[in-house]
């Protein structure tokens, strides 16, 4: 079976909230410690990398393959901040709420608010 490696996943033997806690960008240190001893870490990393291109994917949350969300984003060539900021503004213009934008982009609500505020200030000075 294609996913039989999951039978050996250490995360399946502990409290799942360790791995999917506190929203986008947050990764528990306890989860990363568990990953560091997991026998199927390479298989897990391959599995999640297949999904990370989809910014709406649930895989943008928590620890996978022994890496935090931020580590995976850096390695996956996440768009530079300027591109991300433009994306936030476009999504805002489409009427998405800050929480939706944050979840879809895998960033914090605070980042969305900061970018929107900077954009408003920029428009006021023009
Ligand atoms: S490496 Fe993957 S399968 Fe192993 S504990 Fe971490 S998240 Fe679970």
PDB file of C-alpha atoms and ligand atoms in Angstrom:
ATOM      1  CA  UNK A   1       0.000   0.000   0.000  1.00  0.00           C
ATOM      2  CA  UNK A   2       1.184   3.505  -0.868  1.00  0.00           C
ATOM      3  CA  UNK A   3       0.728   4.963   2.619  1.00  0.00           C
ATOM      4  CA  UNK A   4       1.770   2.037   4.755  1.00  0.00           C
ATOM      5  CA  UNK A   5       4.631   4.107   6.172  1.00  0.00           C
ATOM      6  CA  UNK A   6       1.956   6.019   8.133  1.00  0.00           C
ATOM      7  CA  UNK A   7       1.507   2.968  10.356  1.00  0.00           C
ATOM      8  CA  UNK A   8       4.908   3.801  11.867  1.00  0.00           C
ATOM      9  CA  UNK A   9       4.270   7.523  12.263  1.00  0.00           C
ATOM     10  CA  UNK A  10       5.065   8.594  15.818  1.00  0.00           C
ATOM     11  CA  UNK A  11       2.605  11.494  15.582  1.00  0.00           C
ATOM     12  CA  UNK A  12      -0.201   8.959  15.326  1.00  0.00           C
ATOM     13  CA  UNK A  13       0.696   7.714  18.797  1.00  0.00           C
ATOM     14  CA  UNK A  14       0.494  11.028  20.653  1.00  0.00           C
ATOM     15  CA  UNK A  15      -1.972  13.849  21.236  1.00  0.00           C
ATOM     16  CA  UNK A  16      -2.776  15.201  17.722  1.00  0.00           C
ATOM     17  CA  UNK A  17      -3.157  18.756  19.030  1.00  0.00           C
ATOM     18  CA  UNK A  18       0.643  18.861  19.383  1.00  0.00           C
ATOM     19  CA  UNK A  19       0.886  18.725  15.617  1.00  0.00           C
ATOM     20  CA  UNK A  20      -2.010  20.974  14.662  1.00  0.00           C
ATOM     21  CA  UNK A  21      -2.113  23.698  17.249  1.00  0.00           C
ATOM     22  CA  UNK A  22      -2.480  27.461  17.339  1.00  0.00           C
ATOM     23  CA  UNK A  23      -3.027  28.233  13.653  1.00  0.00           C
ATOM     24  CA  UNK A  24      -0.891  28.986  10.632  1.00  0.00           C
ATOM     25  CA  UNK A  25       2.846  29.299  11.038  1.00  0.00           C
ATOM     26  CA  UNK A  26       2.894  27.872  14.519  1.00  0.00           C
ATOM     27  CA  UNK A  27       4.788  24.670  15.084  1.00  0.00           C
ATOM     28  CA  UNK A  28       5.138  23.065  18.461  1.00  0.00           C
ATOM     29  CA  UNK A  29       8.683  22.323  19.618  1.00  0.00           C
ATOM     30  CA  UNK A  30       7.381  19.167  21.227  1.00  0.00           C
ATOM     31  CA  UNK A  31       6.085  18.036  17.834  1.00  0.00           C
ATOM     32  CA  UNK A  32       9.452  18.704  16.198  1.00  0.00           C
ATOM     33  CA  UNK A  33      11.177  16.694  18.936  1.00  0.00           C
ATOM     34  CA  UNK A  34       8.861  13.771  18.224  1.00  0.00           C
ATOM     35  CA  UNK A  35       9.526  14.093  14.491  1.00  0.00           C
ATOM     36  CA  UNK A  36      13.265  14.030  15.125  1.00  0.00           C
ATOM     37  CA  UNK A  37      13.021  10.418  16.280  1.00  0.00           C
ATOM     38  CA  UNK A  38      10.359   9.291  13.826  1.00  0.00           C
ATOM     39  CA  UNK A  39      11.418   6.342  11.658  1.00  0.00           C
ATOM     40  CA  UNK A  40       9.376   7.524   8.673  1.00  0.00           C
ATOM     41  CA  UNK A  41      10.505  11.151   8.568  1.00  0.00           C
ATOM     42  CA  UNK A  42      11.800  10.956   4.941  1.00  0.00           C
ATOM     43  CA  UNK A  43       8.565   9.429   3.679  1.00  0.00           C
ATOM     44  CA  UNK A  44       6.570  12.050   5.577  1.00  0.00           C
ATOM     45  CA  UNK A  45       8.660  14.906   4.138  1.00  0.00           C
ATOM     46  CA  UNK A  46       8.111  13.601   0.592  1.00  0.00           C
ATOM     47  CA  UNK A  47       4.407  13.238   1.231  1.00  0.00           C
ATOM     48  CA  UNK A  48       3.896  16.785   2.491  1.00  0.00           C
ATOM     49  CA  UNK A  49       6.097  18.378  -0.168  1.00  0.00           C
ATOM     50  CA  UNK A  50       3.648  17.105  -2.779  1.00  0.00           C
ATOM     51  CA  UNK A  51       0.922  19.273  -1.249  1.00  0.00           C
ATOM     52  CA  UNK A  52       2.698  22.423  -0.141  1.00  0.00           C
ATOM     53  CA  UNK A  53       2.336  24.190  -3.476  1.00  0.00           C
ATOM     54  CA  UNK A  54      -1.344  24.561  -2.759  1.00  0.00           C
ATOM     55  CA  UNK A  55      -1.503  27.530  -0.412  1.00  0.00           C
ATOM     56  CA  UNK A  56      -4.903  26.524   0.839  1.00  0.00           C
ATOM     57  CA  UNK A  57      -3.713  23.074   1.848  1.00  0.00           C
ATOM     58  CA  UNK A  58      -4.130  21.973   5.410  1.00  0.00           C
ATOM     59  CA  UNK A  59      -0.538  20.802   5.251  1.00  0.00           C
ATOM     60  CA  UNK A  60       0.505  24.423   5.777  1.00  0.00           C
ATOM     61  CA  UNK A  61      -0.174  23.833   9.436  1.00  0.00           C
ATOM     62  CA  UNK A  62       2.037  22.244  12.039  1.00  0.00           C
ATOM     63  CA  UNK A  63       4.986  19.888  11.894  1.00  0.00           C
ATOM     64  CA  UNK A  64       5.490  17.550   8.973  1.00  0.00           C
ATOM     65  CA  UNK A  65       8.562  15.574   8.083  1.00  0.00           C
ATOM     66  CA  UNK A  66      10.503  16.988  11.002  1.00  0.00           C
ATOM     67  CA  UNK A  67      10.146  20.578   9.847  1.00  0.00           C
ATOM     68  CA  UNK A  68       8.130  23.591  10.909  1.00  0.00           C
ATOM     69  CA  UNK A  69       5.798  25.468   8.562  1.00  0.00           C
ATOM     70  CA  UNK A  70       8.380  28.240   8.199  1.00  0.00           C
ATOM     71  CA  UNK A  71      11.206  25.830   7.402  1.00  0.00           C
ATOM     72  CA  UNK A  72       9.126  24.133   4.726  1.00  0.00           C
ATOM     73  CA  UNK A  73       8.030  27.462   3.260  1.00  0.00           C
ATOM     74  CA  UNK A  74      11.649  28.663   3.002  1.00  0.00           C
ATOM     75  CA  UNK A  75      12.782  25.458   1.353  1.00  0.00           C
ATOM     76  CA  UNK A  76       9.802  25.420  -0.979  1.00  0.00           C
ATOM     77  CA  UNK A  77      10.715  28.789  -2.456  1.00  0.00           C
ATOM     78  CA  UNK A  78       7.841  30.742  -0.975  1.00  0.00           C
ATOM     79  CA  UNK A  79       7.249  34.015  -2.843  1.00  0.00           C
ATOM     80  CA  UNK A  80       9.214  37.028  -1.610  1.00  0.00           C
ATOM     81  CA  UNK A  81       7.445  39.276   0.894  1.00  0.00           C
ATOM     82  CA  UNK A  82       6.590  41.876  -1.784  1.00  0.00           C
ATOM     83  CA  UNK A  83       4.704  39.261  -3.829  1.00  0.00           C
ATOM     84  CA  UNK A  84       2.983  38.004  -0.722  1.00  0.00           C
ATOM     85  CA  UNK A  85       1.934  41.546   0.223  1.00  0.00           C
ATOM     86  CA  UNK A  86       0.399  42.081  -3.218  1.00  0.00           C
ATOM     87  CA  UNK A  87      -1.453  38.815  -2.824  1.00  0.00           C
ATOM     88  CA  UNK A  88      -2.832  39.987   0.536  1.00  0.00           C
ATOM     89  CA  UNK A  89      -4.092  43.222  -1.032  1.00  0.00           C
ATOM     90  CA  UNK A  90      -5.700  41.386  -3.960  1.00  0.00           C
ATOM     91  CA  UNK A  91      -7.443  38.993  -1.568  1.00  0.00           C
ATOM     92  CA  UNK A  92      -8.583  41.929   0.580  1.00  0.00           C
ATOM     93  CA  UNK A  93     -10.013  43.630  -2.506  1.00  0.00           C
ATOM     94  CA  UNK A  94     -11.923  40.420  -3.239  1.00  0.00           C
ATOM     95  CA  UNK A  95     -13.550  40.735   0.183  1.00  0.00           C
ATOM     96  CA  UNK A  96     -11.770  37.998   2.091  1.00  0.00           C
ATOM     97  CA  UNK A  97     -11.521  38.427   5.854  1.00  0.00           C
ATOM     98  CA  UNK A  98      -8.076  38.662   7.464  1.00  0.00           C
ATOM     99  CA  UNK A  99      -8.430  35.233   9.046  1.00  0.00           C
ATOM    100  CA  UNK A 100      -9.268  33.641   5.692  1.00  0.00           C
ATOM    101  CA  UNK A 101      -6.309  35.326   4.032  1.00  0.00           C
ATOM    102  CA  UNK A 102      -3.977  34.247   6.805  1.00  0.00           C
ATOM    103  CA  UNK A 103      -5.182  30.660   6.622  1.00  0.00           C
ATOM    104  CA  UNK A 104      -4.919  30.473   2.852  1.00  0.00           C
ATOM    105  CA  UNK A 105      -1.433  31.959   2.739  1.00  0.00           C
ATOM    106  CA  UNK A 106      -0.182  30.162   5.821  1.00  0.00           C
ATOM    107  CA  UNK A 107       0.701  33.386   7.624  1.00  0.00           C
ATOM    108  CA  UNK A 108      -0.416  35.042  10.839  1.00  0.00           C
ATOM    109  CA  UNK A 109      -3.430  37.340  11.125  1.00  0.00           C
ATOM    110  CA  UNK A 110      -1.035  39.973  12.408  1.00  0.00           C
ATOM    111  CA  UNK A 111       0.900  39.939   9.143  1.00  0.00           C
ATOM    112  CA  UNK A 112      -2.315  40.459   7.196  1.00  0.00           C
ATOM    113  CA  UNK A 113      -3.298  43.414   9.394  1.00  0.00           C
ATOM    114  CA  UNK A 114       0.201  44.916   9.119  1.00  0.00           C
ATOM    115  CA  UNK A 115       0.245  44.698   5.305  1.00  0.00           C
ATOM    116  CA  UNK A 116      -3.277  46.097   4.994  1.00  0.00           C
ATOM    117  CA  UNK A 117      -2.438  49.001   7.309  1.00  0.00           C
ATOM    118  CA  UNK A 118       0.736  49.821   5.357  1.00  0.00           C
ATOM    119  CA  UNK A 119      -1.250  49.696   2.112  1.00  0.00           C
ATOM    120  CA  UNK A 120      -3.899  52.081   3.482  1.00  0.00           C
ATOM    121  CA  UNK A 121      -1.201  54.534   4.621  1.00  0.00           C
ATOM    122  CA  UNK A 122       0.450  54.356   1.222  1.00  0.00           C
ATOM    123  CA  UNK A 123      -2.857  55.140  -0.503  1.00  0.00           C
ATOM    124  CA  UNK A 124      -3.466  58.111   1.822  1.00  0.00           C
ATOM    125  CA  UNK A 125      -0.133  59.713   0.915  1.00  0.00           C
ATOM    126  CA  UNK A 126      -0.720  59.437  -2.844  1.00  0.00           C
TER     127      UNK A 126
HETATM  128  S1  LIG B   1       8.011  12.945  10.732  1.00  0.00           S
HETATM  129 FE1  LIG B   1       5.925  12.985   9.925  1.00  0.00          FE
HETATM  130  S2  LIG B   1       5.102  10.981  10.430  1.00  0.00           S
HETATM  131 FE2  LIG B   1       6.880  11.304  11.716  1.00  0.00          FE
HETATM  132  S3  LIG B   1       6.126  12.204  13.608  1.00  0.00           S
HETATM  133 FE3  LIG B   1       6.709  13.886  12.273  1.00  0.00          FE
HETATM  134  S4  LIG B   1       4.820  14.461  11.214  1.00  0.00           S
HETATM  135 FE4  LIG B   1       4.515  12.404  12.066  1.00  0.00          FE
END
